[in-house]
């Protein structure tokens, strides 16, 4: 496999991971907001908030890796 094809495949895999992370963040956001509206701020609410923050950090990391690979692809 050529180097360019390998980088393209890696970018596509990262894009798939990014989509999964976004879907999880949206689902958690909906659940946390439902708990907030129902005034049921318990341990589940705070766990959801912490998970959203952690997943946002994962999102940023994956997005940075994807953009780094795109820059490498431009150099080839």
PDB file of N, CA, C and O in Angstrom:
ATOM      1  N   UNK A   1       0.846  -1.163   0.000  1.00  0.00           N
ATOM      2  CA  UNK A   1       0.000   0.000   0.000  1.00  0.00           C
ATOM      3  C   UNK A   1       0.902   1.239   0.000  1.00  0.00           C
ATOM      4  O   UNK A   1       1.855   1.335   0.752  1.00  0.00           O
ATOM      5  N   UNK A   2       0.577   2.179  -0.836  1.00  0.00           N
ATOM      6  CA  UNK A   2       1.358   3.408  -0.931  1.00  0.00           C
ATOM      7  C   UNK A   2       1.156   4.251   0.330  1.00  0.00           C
ATOM      8  O   UNK A   2       0.152   4.131   1.035  1.00  0.00           O
ATOM      9  N   UNK A   3       2.127   5.088   0.602  1.00  0.00           N
ATOM     10  CA  UNK A   3       2.084   5.934   1.803  1.00  0.00           C
ATOM     11  C   UNK A   3       0.850   6.841   1.803  1.00  0.00           C
ATOM     12  O   UNK A   3       0.208   7.022   2.834  1.00  0.00           O
ATOM     13  N   UNK A   4       0.515   7.378   0.640  1.00  0.00           N
ATOM     14  CA  UNK A   4      -0.637   8.278   0.542  1.00  0.00           C
ATOM     15  C   UNK A   4      -1.938   7.535   0.855  1.00  0.00           C
ATOM     16  O   UNK A   4      -2.819   8.061   1.534  1.00  0.00           O
ATOM     17  N   UNK A   5      -2.049   6.296   0.378  1.00  0.00           N
ATOM     18  CA  UNK A   5      -3.251   5.505   0.659  1.00  0.00           C
ATOM     19  C   UNK A   5      -3.343   5.155   2.141  1.00  0.00           C
ATOM     20  O   UNK A   5      -4.439   5.133   2.713  1.00  0.00           O
ATOM     21  N   UNK A   6      -2.204   4.906   2.751  1.00  0.00           N
ATOM     22  CA  UNK A   6      -2.184   4.583   4.171  1.00  0.00           C
ATOM     23  C   UNK A   6      -2.653   5.782   5.003  1.00  0.00           C
ATOM     24  O   UNK A   6      -3.447   5.628   5.940  1.00  0.00           O
ATOM     25  N   UNK A   7      -2.199   6.970   4.646  1.00  0.00           N
ATOM     26  CA  UNK A   7      -2.609   8.175   5.369  1.00  0.00           C
ATOM     27  C   UNK A   7      -4.090   8.447   5.156  1.00  0.00           C
ATOM     28  O   UNK A   7      -4.811   8.811   6.092  1.00  0.00           O
ATOM     29  N   UNK A   8      -4.574   8.253   3.935  1.00  0.00           N
ATOM     30  CA  UNK A   8      -6.003   8.444   3.660  1.00  0.00           C
ATOM     31  C   UNK A   8      -6.847   7.479   4.477  1.00  0.00           C
ATOM     32  O   UNK A   8      -7.899   7.855   5.019  1.00  0.00           O
ATOM     33  N   UNK A   9      -6.407   6.237   4.592  1.00  0.00           N
ATOM     34  CA  UNK A   9      -7.143   5.235   5.363  1.00  0.00           C
ATOM     35  C   UNK A   9      -7.160   5.609   6.847  1.00  0.00           C
ATOM     36  O   UNK A   9      -8.183   5.446   7.526  1.00  0.00           O
ATOM     37  N   UNK A  10      -6.046   6.125   7.328  1.00  0.00           N
ATOM     38  CA  UNK A  10      -5.978   6.550   8.728  1.00  0.00           C
ATOM     39  C   UNK A  10      -6.914   7.731   8.984  1.00  0.00           C
ATOM     40  O   UNK A  10      -7.581   7.788  10.020  1.00  0.00           O
ATOM     41  N   UNK A  11      -6.976   8.662   8.049  1.00  0.00           N
ATOM     42  CA  UNK A  11      -7.889   9.804   8.180  1.00  0.00           C
ATOM     43  C   UNK A  11      -9.340   9.331   8.200  1.00  0.00           C
ATOM     44  O   UNK A  11     -10.148   9.807   9.004  1.00  0.00           O
ATOM     45  N   UNK A  12      -9.676   8.380   7.349  1.00  0.00           N
ATOM     46  CA  UNK A  12     -11.044   7.848   7.325  1.00  0.00           C
ATOM     47  C   UNK A  12     -11.389   7.136   8.630  1.00  0.00           C
ATOM     48  O   UNK A  12     -12.514   7.242   9.127  1.00  0.00           O
ATOM     49  N   UNK A  13     -10.430   6.401   9.196  1.00  0.00           N
ATOM     50  CA  UNK A  13     -10.673   5.725  10.468  1.00  0.00           C
ATOM     51  C   UNK A  13     -10.891   6.760  11.573  1.00  0.00           C
ATOM     52  O   UNK A  13     -11.809   6.617  12.397  1.00  0.00           O
ATOM     53  N   UNK A  14     -10.082   7.803  11.586  1.00  0.00           N
ATOM     54  CA  UNK A  14     -10.244   8.852  12.589  1.00  0.00           C
ATOM     55  C   UNK A  14     -11.588   9.546  12.444  1.00  0.00           C
ATOM     56  O   UNK A  14     -12.226   9.904  13.440  1.00  0.00           O
ATOM     57  N   UNK A  15     -12.035   9.732  11.201  1.00  0.00           N
ATOM     58  CA  UNK A  15     -13.341  10.350  10.966  1.00  0.00           C
ATOM     59  C   UNK A  15     -14.453   9.467  11.544  1.00  0.00           C
ATOM     60  O   UNK A  15     -15.416   9.974  12.136  1.00  0.00           O
ATOM     61  N   UNK A  16     -14.326   8.161  11.394  1.00  0.00           N
ATOM     62  CA  UNK A  16     -15.307   7.244  11.967  1.00  0.00           C
ATOM     63  C   UNK A  16     -15.331   7.309  13.480  1.00  0.00           C
ATOM     64  O   UNK A  16     -16.402   7.335  14.102  1.00  0.00           O
ATOM     65  N   UNK A  17     -14.142   7.345  14.089  1.00  0.00           N
ATOM     66  CA  UNK A  17     -14.068   7.472  15.547  1.00  0.00           C
ATOM     67  C   UNK A  17     -14.668   8.787  16.011  1.00  0.00           C
ATOM     68  O   UNK A  17     -15.346   8.842  17.041  1.00  0.00           O
ATOM     69  N   UNK A  18     -14.421   9.839  15.252  1.00  0.00           N
ATOM     70  CA  UNK A  18     -14.960  11.152  15.599  1.00  0.00           C
ATOM     71  C   UNK A  18     -16.484  11.131  15.577  1.00  0.00           C
ATOM     72  O   UNK A  18     -17.134  11.705  16.458  1.00  0.00           O
ATOM     73  N   UNK A  19     -17.061  10.461  14.591  1.00  0.00           N
ATOM     74  CA  UNK A  19     -18.524  10.356  14.513  1.00  0.00           C
ATOM     75  C   UNK A  19     -19.096   9.613  15.710  1.00  0.00           C
ATOM     76  O   UNK A  19     -20.149   9.985  16.245  1.00  0.00           O
ATOM     77  N   UNK A  20     -18.411   8.554  16.142  1.00  0.00           N
ATOM     78  CA  UNK A  20     -18.878   7.792  17.302  1.00  0.00           C
ATOM     79  C   UNK A  20     -18.828   8.651  18.556  1.00  0.00           C
ATOM     80  O   UNK A  20     -19.775   8.654  19.356  1.00  0.00           O
ATOM     81  N   UNK A  21     -17.734   9.383  18.735  1.00  0.00           N
ATOM     82  CA  UNK A  21     -17.598  10.247  19.913  1.00  0.00           C
ATOM     83  C   UNK A  21     -18.684  11.323  19.913  1.00  0.00           C
ATOM     84  O   UNK A  21     -19.292  11.611  20.960  1.00  0.00           O
ATOM     85  N   UNK A  22     -18.962  11.906  18.768  1.00  0.00           N
ATOM     86  CA  UNK A  22     -20.009  12.932  18.679  1.00  0.00           C
ATOM     87  C   UNK A  22     -21.370  12.348  19.043  1.00  0.00           C
ATOM     88  O   UNK A  22     -22.146  12.978  19.774  1.00  0.00           O
ATOM     89  N   UNK A  23     -21.666  11.154  18.559  1.00  0.00           N
ATOM     90  CA  UNK A  23     -22.953  10.517  18.874  1.00  0.00           C
ATOM     91  C   UNK A  23     -23.084  10.263  20.376  1.00  0.00           C
ATOM     92  O   UNK A  23     -24.154  10.494  20.966  1.00  0.00           O
ATOM     93  N   UNK A  24     -22.010   9.830  21.006  1.00  0.00           N
ATOM     94  CA  UNK A  24     -22.047   9.575  22.451  1.00  0.00           C
ATOM     95  C   UNK A  24     -22.230  10.882  23.219  1.00  0.00           C
ATOM     96  O   UNK A  24     -22.991  10.947  24.190  1.00  0.00           O
ATOM     97  N   UNK A  25     -21.524  11.937  22.789  1.00  0.00           N
ATOM     98  CA  UNK A  25     -21.661  13.242  23.450  1.00  0.00           C
ATOM     99  C   UNK A  25     -23.103  13.743  23.347  1.00  0.00           C
ATOM    100  O   UNK A  25     -23.673  14.247  24.319  1.00  0.00           O
ATOM    101  N   UNK A  26     -23.700  13.605  22.180  1.00  0.00           N
ATOM    102  CA  UNK A  26     -25.091  14.048  21.999  1.00  0.00           C
ATOM    103  C   UNK A  26     -26.054  13.253  22.872  1.00  0.00           C
ATOM    104  O   UNK A  26     -26.973  13.814  23.475  1.00  0.00           O
ATOM    105  N   UNK A  27     -25.851  11.946  22.941  1.00  0.00           N
ATOM    106  CA  UNK A  27     -26.728  11.106  23.764  1.00  0.00           C
ATOM    107  C   UNK A  27     -26.574  11.455  25.243  1.00  0.00           C
ATOM    108  O   UNK A  27     -27.575  11.563  25.973  1.00  0.00           O
ATOM    109  N   UNK A  28     -25.348  11.633  25.683  1.00  0.00           N
ATOM    110  CA  UNK A  28     -25.120  12.018  27.074  1.00  0.00           C
ATOM    111  C   UNK A  28     -25.713  13.396  27.370  1.00  0.00           C
ATOM    112  O   UNK A  28     -26.289  13.621  28.438  1.00  0.00           O
ATOM    113  N   UNK A  29     -25.550  14.315  26.432  1.00  0.00           N
ATOM    114  CA  UNK A  29     -26.109  15.656  26.607  1.00  0.00           C
ATOM    115  C   UNK A  29     -27.618  15.623  26.750  1.00  0.00           C
ATOM    116  O   UNK A  29     -28.191  16.339  27.586  1.00  0.00           O
ATOM    117  N   UNK A  30     -28.272  14.788  25.970  1.00  0.00           N
ATOM    118  CA  UNK A  30     -29.726  14.663  26.070  1.00  0.00           C
ATOM    119  C   UNK A  30     -30.125  14.083  27.427  1.00  0.00           C
ATOM    120  O   UNK A  30     -31.072  14.556  28.066  1.00  0.00           O
ATOM    121  N   UNK A  31     -29.407  13.068  27.871  1.00  0.00           N
ATOM    122  CA  UNK A  31     -29.724  12.466  29.159  1.00  0.00           C
ATOM    123  C   UNK A  31     -29.483  13.417  30.320  1.00  0.00           C
ATOM    124  O   UNK A  31     -30.296  13.508  31.242  1.00  0.00           O
ATOM    125  N   UNK A  32     -28.367  14.131  30.278  1.00  0.00           N
ATOM    126  CA  UNK A  32     -28.048  15.077  31.343  1.00  0.00           C
ATOM    127  C   UNK A  32     -29.056  16.224  31.368  1.00  0.00           C
ATOM    128  O   UNK A  32     -29.519  16.642  32.435  1.00  0.00           O
ATOM    129  N   UNK A  33     -29.424  16.723  30.191  1.00  0.00           N
ATOM    130  CA  UNK A  33     -30.395  17.821  30.158  1.00  0.00           C
ATOM    131  C   UNK A  33     -31.766  17.361  30.658  1.00  0.00           C
ATOM    132  O   UNK A  33     -32.481  18.120  31.318  1.00  0.00           O
ATOM    133  N   UNK A  34     -32.125  16.114  30.374  1.00  0.00           N
ATOM    134  CA  UNK A  34     -33.397  15.583  30.875  1.00  0.00           C
ATOM    135  C   UNK A  34     -33.379  15.493  32.402  1.00  0.00           C
ATOM    136  O   UNK A  34     -34.370  15.824  33.056  1.00  0.00           O
ATOM    137  N   UNK A  35     -32.245  15.056  32.949  1.00  0.00           N
ATOM    138  CA  UNK A  35     -32.124  15.016  34.406  1.00  0.00           C
ATOM    139  C   UNK A  35     -32.193  16.416  35.002  1.00  0.00           C
ATOM    140  O   UNK A  35     -32.800  16.630  36.053  1.00  0.00           O
ATOM    141  N   UNK A  36     -31.580  17.381  34.342  1.00  0.00           N
ATOM    142  CA  UNK A  36     -31.572  18.756  34.839  1.00  0.00           C
ATOM    143  C   UNK A  36     -32.978  19.358  34.826  1.00  0.00           C
ATOM    144  O   UNK A  36     -33.392  19.993  35.788  1.00  0.00           O
ATOM    145  N   UNK A  37     -33.691  19.142  33.744  1.00  0.00           N
ATOM    146  CA  UNK A  37     -35.048  19.687  33.627  1.00  0.00           C
ATOM    147  C   UNK A  37     -35.972  19.051  34.663  1.00  0.00           C
ATOM    148  O   UNK A  37     -36.841  19.713  35.228  1.00  0.00           O
ATOM    149  N   UNK A  38     -35.770  17.766  34.932  1.00  0.00           N
ATOM    150  CA  UNK A  38     -36.602  17.074  35.911  1.00  0.00           C
ATOM    151  C   UNK A  38     -36.148  17.362  37.346  1.00  0.00           C
ATOM    152  O   UNK A  38     -36.734  16.822  38.290  1.00  0.00           O
ATOM    153  N   UNK A  39     -35.124  18.185  37.503  1.00  0.00           N
ATOM    154  CA  UNK A  39     -34.580  18.550  38.819  1.00  0.00           C
ATOM    155  C   UNK A  39     -34.124  17.324  39.600  1.00  0.00           C
ATOM    156  O   UNK A  39     -34.272  17.254  40.812  1.00  0.00           O
ATOM    157  N   UNK A  40     -33.574  16.350  38.881  1.00  0.00           N
ATOM    158  CA  UNK A  40     -33.041  15.144  39.511  1.00  0.00           C
ATOM    159  C   UNK A  40     -31.514  15.173  39.436  1.00  0.00           C
ATOM    160  O   UNK A  40     -30.890  14.315  38.833  1.00  0.00           O
ATOM    161  N   UNK A  41     -30.943  16.175  40.065  1.00  0.00           N
ATOM    162  CA  UNK A  41     -29.491  16.316  40.026  1.00  0.00           C
ATOM    163  C   UNK A  41     -28.908  15.384  41.084  1.00  0.00           C
ATOM    164  O   UNK A  41     -28.866  15.695  42.266  1.00  0.00           O
ATOM    165  N   UNK A  42     -28.496  14.226  40.610  1.00  0.00           N
ATOM    166  CA  UNK A  42     -27.933  13.209  41.487  1.00  0.00           C
ATOM    167  C   UNK A  42     -26.552  12.828  40.969  1.00  0.00           C
ATOM    168  O   UNK A  42     -25.969  13.531  40.152  1.00  0.00           O
ATOM    169  N   UNK A  43     -26.063  11.706  41.415  1.00  0.00           N
ATOM    170  CA  UNK A  43     -24.740  11.246  41.002  1.00  0.00           C
ATOM    171  C   UNK A  43     -24.700  10.965  39.496  1.00  0.00           C
ATOM    172  O   UNK A  43     -23.681  11.185  38.851  1.00  0.00           O
ATOM    173  N   UNK A  44     -25.805  10.494  38.923  1.00  0.00           N
ATOM    174  CA  UNK A  44     -25.842  10.233  37.479  1.00  0.00           C
ATOM    175  C   UNK A  44     -25.657  11.520  36.676  1.00  0.00           C
ATOM    176  O   UNK A  44     -25.005  11.516  35.625  1.00  0.00           O
ATOM    177  N   UNK A  45     -26.221  12.594  37.148  1.00  0.00           N
ATOM    178  CA  UNK A  45     -26.064  13.883  36.480  1.00  0.00           C
ATOM    179  C   UNK A  45     -24.595  14.274  36.438  1.00  0.00           C
ATOM    180  O   UNK A  45     -24.065  14.647  35.398  1.00  0.00           O
ATOM    181  N   UNK A  46     -23.921  14.188  37.587  1.00  0.00           N
ATOM    182  CA  UNK A  46     -22.520  14.605  37.653  1.00  0.00           C
ATOM    183  C   UNK A  46     -21.603  13.662  36.884  1.00  0.00           C
ATOM    184  O   UNK A  46     -20.625  14.094  36.273  1.00  0.00           O
ATOM    185  N   UNK A  47     -21.907  12.375  36.891  1.00  0.00           N
ATOM    186  CA  UNK A  47     -21.127  11.425  36.085  1.00  0.00           C
ATOM    187  C   UNK A  47     -21.281  11.762  34.606  1.00  0.00           C
ATOM    188  O   UNK A  47     -20.318  11.733  33.845  1.00  0.00           O
ATOM    189  N   UNK A  48     -22.501  12.105  34.196  1.00  0.00           N
ATOM    190  CA  UNK A  48     -22.738  12.493  32.804  1.00  0.00           C
ATOM    191  C   UNK A  48     -21.966  13.742  32.418  1.00  0.00           C
ATOM    192  O   UNK A  48     -21.368  13.811  31.335  1.00  0.00           O
ATOM    193  N   UNK A  49     -21.932  14.735  33.298  1.00  0.00           N
ATOM    194  CA  UNK A  49     -21.185  15.971  33.027  1.00  0.00           C
ATOM    195  C   UNK A  49     -19.694  15.667  32.881  1.00  0.00           C
ATOM    196  O   UNK A  49     -19.034  16.155  31.954  1.00  0.00           O
ATOM    197  N   UNK A  50     -19.161  14.848  33.790  1.00  0.00           N
ATOM    198  CA  UNK A  50     -17.738  14.494  33.734  1.00  0.00           C
ATOM    199  C   UNK A  50     -17.428  13.730  32.449  1.00  0.00           C
ATOM    200  O   UNK A  50     -16.419  13.982  31.787  1.00  0.00           O
ATOM    201  N   UNK A  51     -18.301  12.796  32.070  1.00  0.00           N
ATOM    202  CA  UNK A  51     -18.088  12.035  30.835  1.00  0.00           C
ATOM    203  C   UNK A  51     -18.134  12.934  29.604  1.00  0.00           C
ATOM    204  O   UNK A  51     -17.358  12.744  28.660  1.00  0.00           O
ATOM    205  N   UNK A  52     -19.025  13.901  29.610  1.00  0.00           N
ATOM    206  CA  UNK A  52     -19.091  14.833  28.481  1.00  0.00           C
ATOM    207  C   UNK A  52     -17.791  15.619  28.363  1.00  0.00           C
ATOM    208  O   UNK A  52     -17.244  15.776  27.267  1.00  0.00           O
ATOM    209  N   UNK A  53     -17.270  16.082  29.481  1.00  0.00           N
ATOM    210  CA  UNK A  53     -16.012  16.835  29.462  1.00  0.00           C
ATOM    211  C   UNK A  53     -14.861  15.956  28.976  1.00  0.00           C
ATOM    212  O   UNK A  53     -14.041  16.383  28.148  1.00  0.00           O
ATOM    213  N   UNK A  54     -14.803  14.718  29.464  1.00  0.00           N
ATOM    214  CA  UNK A  54     -13.752  13.799  29.020  1.00  0.00           C
ATOM    215  C   UNK A  54     -13.874  13.490  27.522  1.00  0.00           C
ATOM    216  O   UNK A  54     -12.870  13.448  26.805  1.00  0.00           O
ATOM    217  N   UNK A  55     -15.094  13.287  27.063  1.00  0.00           N
ATOM    218  CA  UNK A  55     -15.293  12.986  25.644  1.00  0.00           C
ATOM    219  C   UNK A  55     -14.993  14.192  24.762  1.00  0.00           C
ATOM    220  O   UNK A  55     -14.555  14.035  23.623  1.00  0.00           O
ATOM    221  N   UNK A  56     -15.206  15.392  25.272  1.00  0.00           N
ATOM    222  CA  UNK A  56     -14.813  16.582  24.520  1.00  0.00           C
ATOM    223  C   UNK A  56     -13.293  16.646  24.365  1.00  0.00           C
ATOM    224  O   UNK A  56     -12.787  17.035  23.308  1.00  0.00           O
ATOM    225  N   UNK A  57     -12.569  16.237  25.410  1.00  0.00           N
ATOM    226  CA  UNK A  57     -11.107  16.176  25.314  1.00  0.00           C
ATOM    227  C   UNK A  57     -10.684  15.117  24.288  1.00  0.00           C
ATOM    228  O   UNK A  57      -9.744  15.342  23.508  1.00  0.00           O
ATOM    229  N   UNK A  58     -11.374  13.984  24.273  1.00  0.00           N
ATOM    230  CA  UNK A  58     -11.092  12.938  23.277  1.00  0.00           C
ATOM    231  C   UNK A  58     -11.385  13.461  21.876  1.00  0.00           C
ATOM    232  O   UNK A  58     -10.619  13.220  20.936  1.00  0.00           O
ATOM    233  N   UNK A  59     -12.484  14.196  21.736  1.00  0.00           N
ATOM    234  CA  UNK A  59     -12.850  14.785  20.451  1.00  0.00           C
ATOM    235  C   UNK A  59     -11.742  15.696  19.935  1.00  0.00           C
ATOM    236  O   UNK A  59     -11.341  15.617  18.771  1.00  0.00           O
ATOM    237  N   UNK A  60     -11.238  16.560  20.811  1.00  0.00           N
ATOM    238  CA  UNK A  60     -10.179  17.495  20.411  1.00  0.00           C
ATOM    239  C   UNK A  60      -8.919  16.733  20.006  1.00  0.00           C
ATOM    240  O   UNK A  60      -8.267  17.075  19.011  1.00  0.00           O
ATOM    241  N   UNK A  61      -8.582  15.695  20.754  1.00  0.00           N
ATOM    242  CA  UNK A  61      -7.395  14.896  20.440  1.00  0.00           C
ATOM    243  C   UNK A  61      -7.519  14.214  19.084  1.00  0.00           C
ATOM    244  O   UNK A  61      -6.580  14.235  18.279  1.00  0.00           O
ATOM    245  N   UNK A  62      -8.672  13.619  18.817  1.00  0.00           N
ATOM    246  CA  UNK A  62      -8.882  12.941  17.537  1.00  0.00           C
ATOM    247  C   UNK A  62      -8.882  13.951  16.395  1.00  0.00           C
ATOM    248  O   UNK A  62      -8.296  13.707  15.338  1.00  0.00           O
ATOM    249  N   UNK A  63      -9.534  15.092  16.594  1.00  0.00           N
ATOM    250  CA  UNK A  63      -9.575  16.115  15.551  1.00  0.00           C
ATOM    251  C   UNK A  63      -8.174  16.633  15.244  1.00  0.00           C
ATOM    252  O   UNK A  63      -7.816  16.834  14.076  1.00  0.00           O
ATOM    253  N   UNK A  64      -7.353  16.814  16.270  1.00  0.00           N
ATOM    254  CA  UNK A  64      -5.979  17.275  16.059  1.00  0.00           C
ATOM    255  C   UNK A  64      -5.177  16.236  15.289  1.00  0.00           C
ATOM    256  O   UNK A  64      -4.430  16.578  14.371  1.00  0.00           O
ATOM    257  N   UNK A  65      -5.336  14.966  15.644  1.00  0.00           N
ATOM    258  CA  UNK A  65      -4.633  13.901  14.929  1.00  0.00           C
ATOM    259  C   UNK A  65      -5.065  13.852  13.464  1.00  0.00           C
ATOM    260  O   UNK A  65      -4.237  13.641  12.567  1.00  0.00           O
ATOM    261  N   UNK A  66      -6.351  14.060  13.229  1.00  0.00           N
ATOM    262  CA  UNK A  66      -6.854  14.042  11.861  1.00  0.00           C
ATOM    263  C   UNK A  66      -6.263  15.200  11.058  1.00  0.00           C
ATOM    264  O   UNK A  66      -5.824  15.026   9.922  1.00  0.00           O
ATOM    265  N   UNK A  67      -6.210  16.387  11.644  1.00  0.00           N
ATOM    266  CA  UNK A  67      -5.658  17.539  10.937  1.00  0.00           C
ATOM    267  C   UNK A  67      -4.155  17.401  10.724  1.00  0.00           C
ATOM    268  O   UNK A  67      -3.637  17.844   9.694  1.00  0.00           O
ATOM    269  N   UNK A  68      -3.463  16.778  11.657  1.00  0.00           N
ATOM    270  CA  UNK A  68      -2.045  16.517  11.461  1.00  0.00           C
ATOM    271  C   UNK A  68      -1.807  15.575  10.283  1.00  0.00           C
ATOM    272  O   UNK A  68      -0.884  15.761   9.489  1.00  0.00           O
ATOM    273  N   UNK A  69      -2.667  14.566  10.160  1.00  0.00           N
ATOM    274  CA  UNK A  69      -2.551  13.645   9.027  1.00  0.00           C
ATOM    275  C   UNK A  69      -2.888  14.340   7.707  1.00  0.00           C
ATOM    276  O   UNK A  69      -2.295  14.027   6.678  1.00  0.00           O
ATOM    277  N   UNK A  70      -3.832  15.252   7.738  1.00  0.00           N
ATOM    278  CA  UNK A  70      -4.161  15.998   6.527  1.00  0.00           C
ATOM    279  C   UNK A  70      -2.987  16.862   6.104  1.00  0.00           C
ATOM    280  O   UNK A  70      -2.649  16.954   4.915  1.00  0.00           O
ATOM    281  N   UNK A  71      -2.299  17.477   7.069  1.00  0.00           N
ATOM    282  CA  UNK A  71      -1.101  18.254   6.756  1.00  0.00           C
ATOM    283  C   UNK A  71      -0.008  17.379   6.175  1.00  0.00           C
ATOM    284  O   UNK A  71       0.691  17.767   5.232  1.00  0.00           O
ATOM    285  N   UNK A  72       0.156  16.163   6.755  1.00  0.00           N
ATOM    286  CA  UNK A  72       1.145  15.235   6.200  1.00  0.00           C
ATOM    287  C   UNK A  72       0.784  14.832   4.785  1.00  0.00           C
ATOM    288  O   UNK A  72       1.653  14.639   3.939  1.00  0.00           O
ATOM    289  N   UNK A  73      -0.504  14.711   4.515  1.00  0.00           N
ATOM    290  CA  UNK A  73      -0.965  14.316   3.188  1.00  0.00           C
ATOM    291  C   UNK A  73      -0.661  15.427   2.178  1.00  0.00           C
ATOM    292  O   UNK A  73      -0.294  15.131   1.035  1.00  0.00           O
ATOM    293  N   UNK A  74      -0.762  16.678   2.606  1.00  0.00           N
ATOM    294  CA  UNK A  74      -0.446  17.798   1.705  1.00  0.00           C
ATOM    295  C   UNK A  74       1.030  17.791   1.334  1.00  0.00           C
ATOM    296  O   UNK A  74       1.395  18.190   0.232  1.00  0.00           O
ATOM    297  N   UNK A  75       1.882  17.362   2.279  1.00  0.00           N
ATOM    298  CA  UNK A  75       3.322  17.366   2.036  1.00  0.00           C
ATOM    299  C   UNK A  75       3.759  16.273   1.065  1.00  0.00           C
ATOM    300  O   UNK A  75       4.851  16.366   0.497  1.00  0.00           O
ATOM    301  N   UNK A  76       2.948  15.241   0.883  1.00  0.00           N
ATOM    302  CA  UNK A  76       3.344  14.150  -0.029  1.00  0.00           C
ATOM    303  C   UNK A  76       3.110  14.498  -1.473  1.00  0.00           C
ATOM    304  O   UNK A  76       2.411  15.275  -1.904  1.00  0.00           O
TER     305      UNK A  76
END
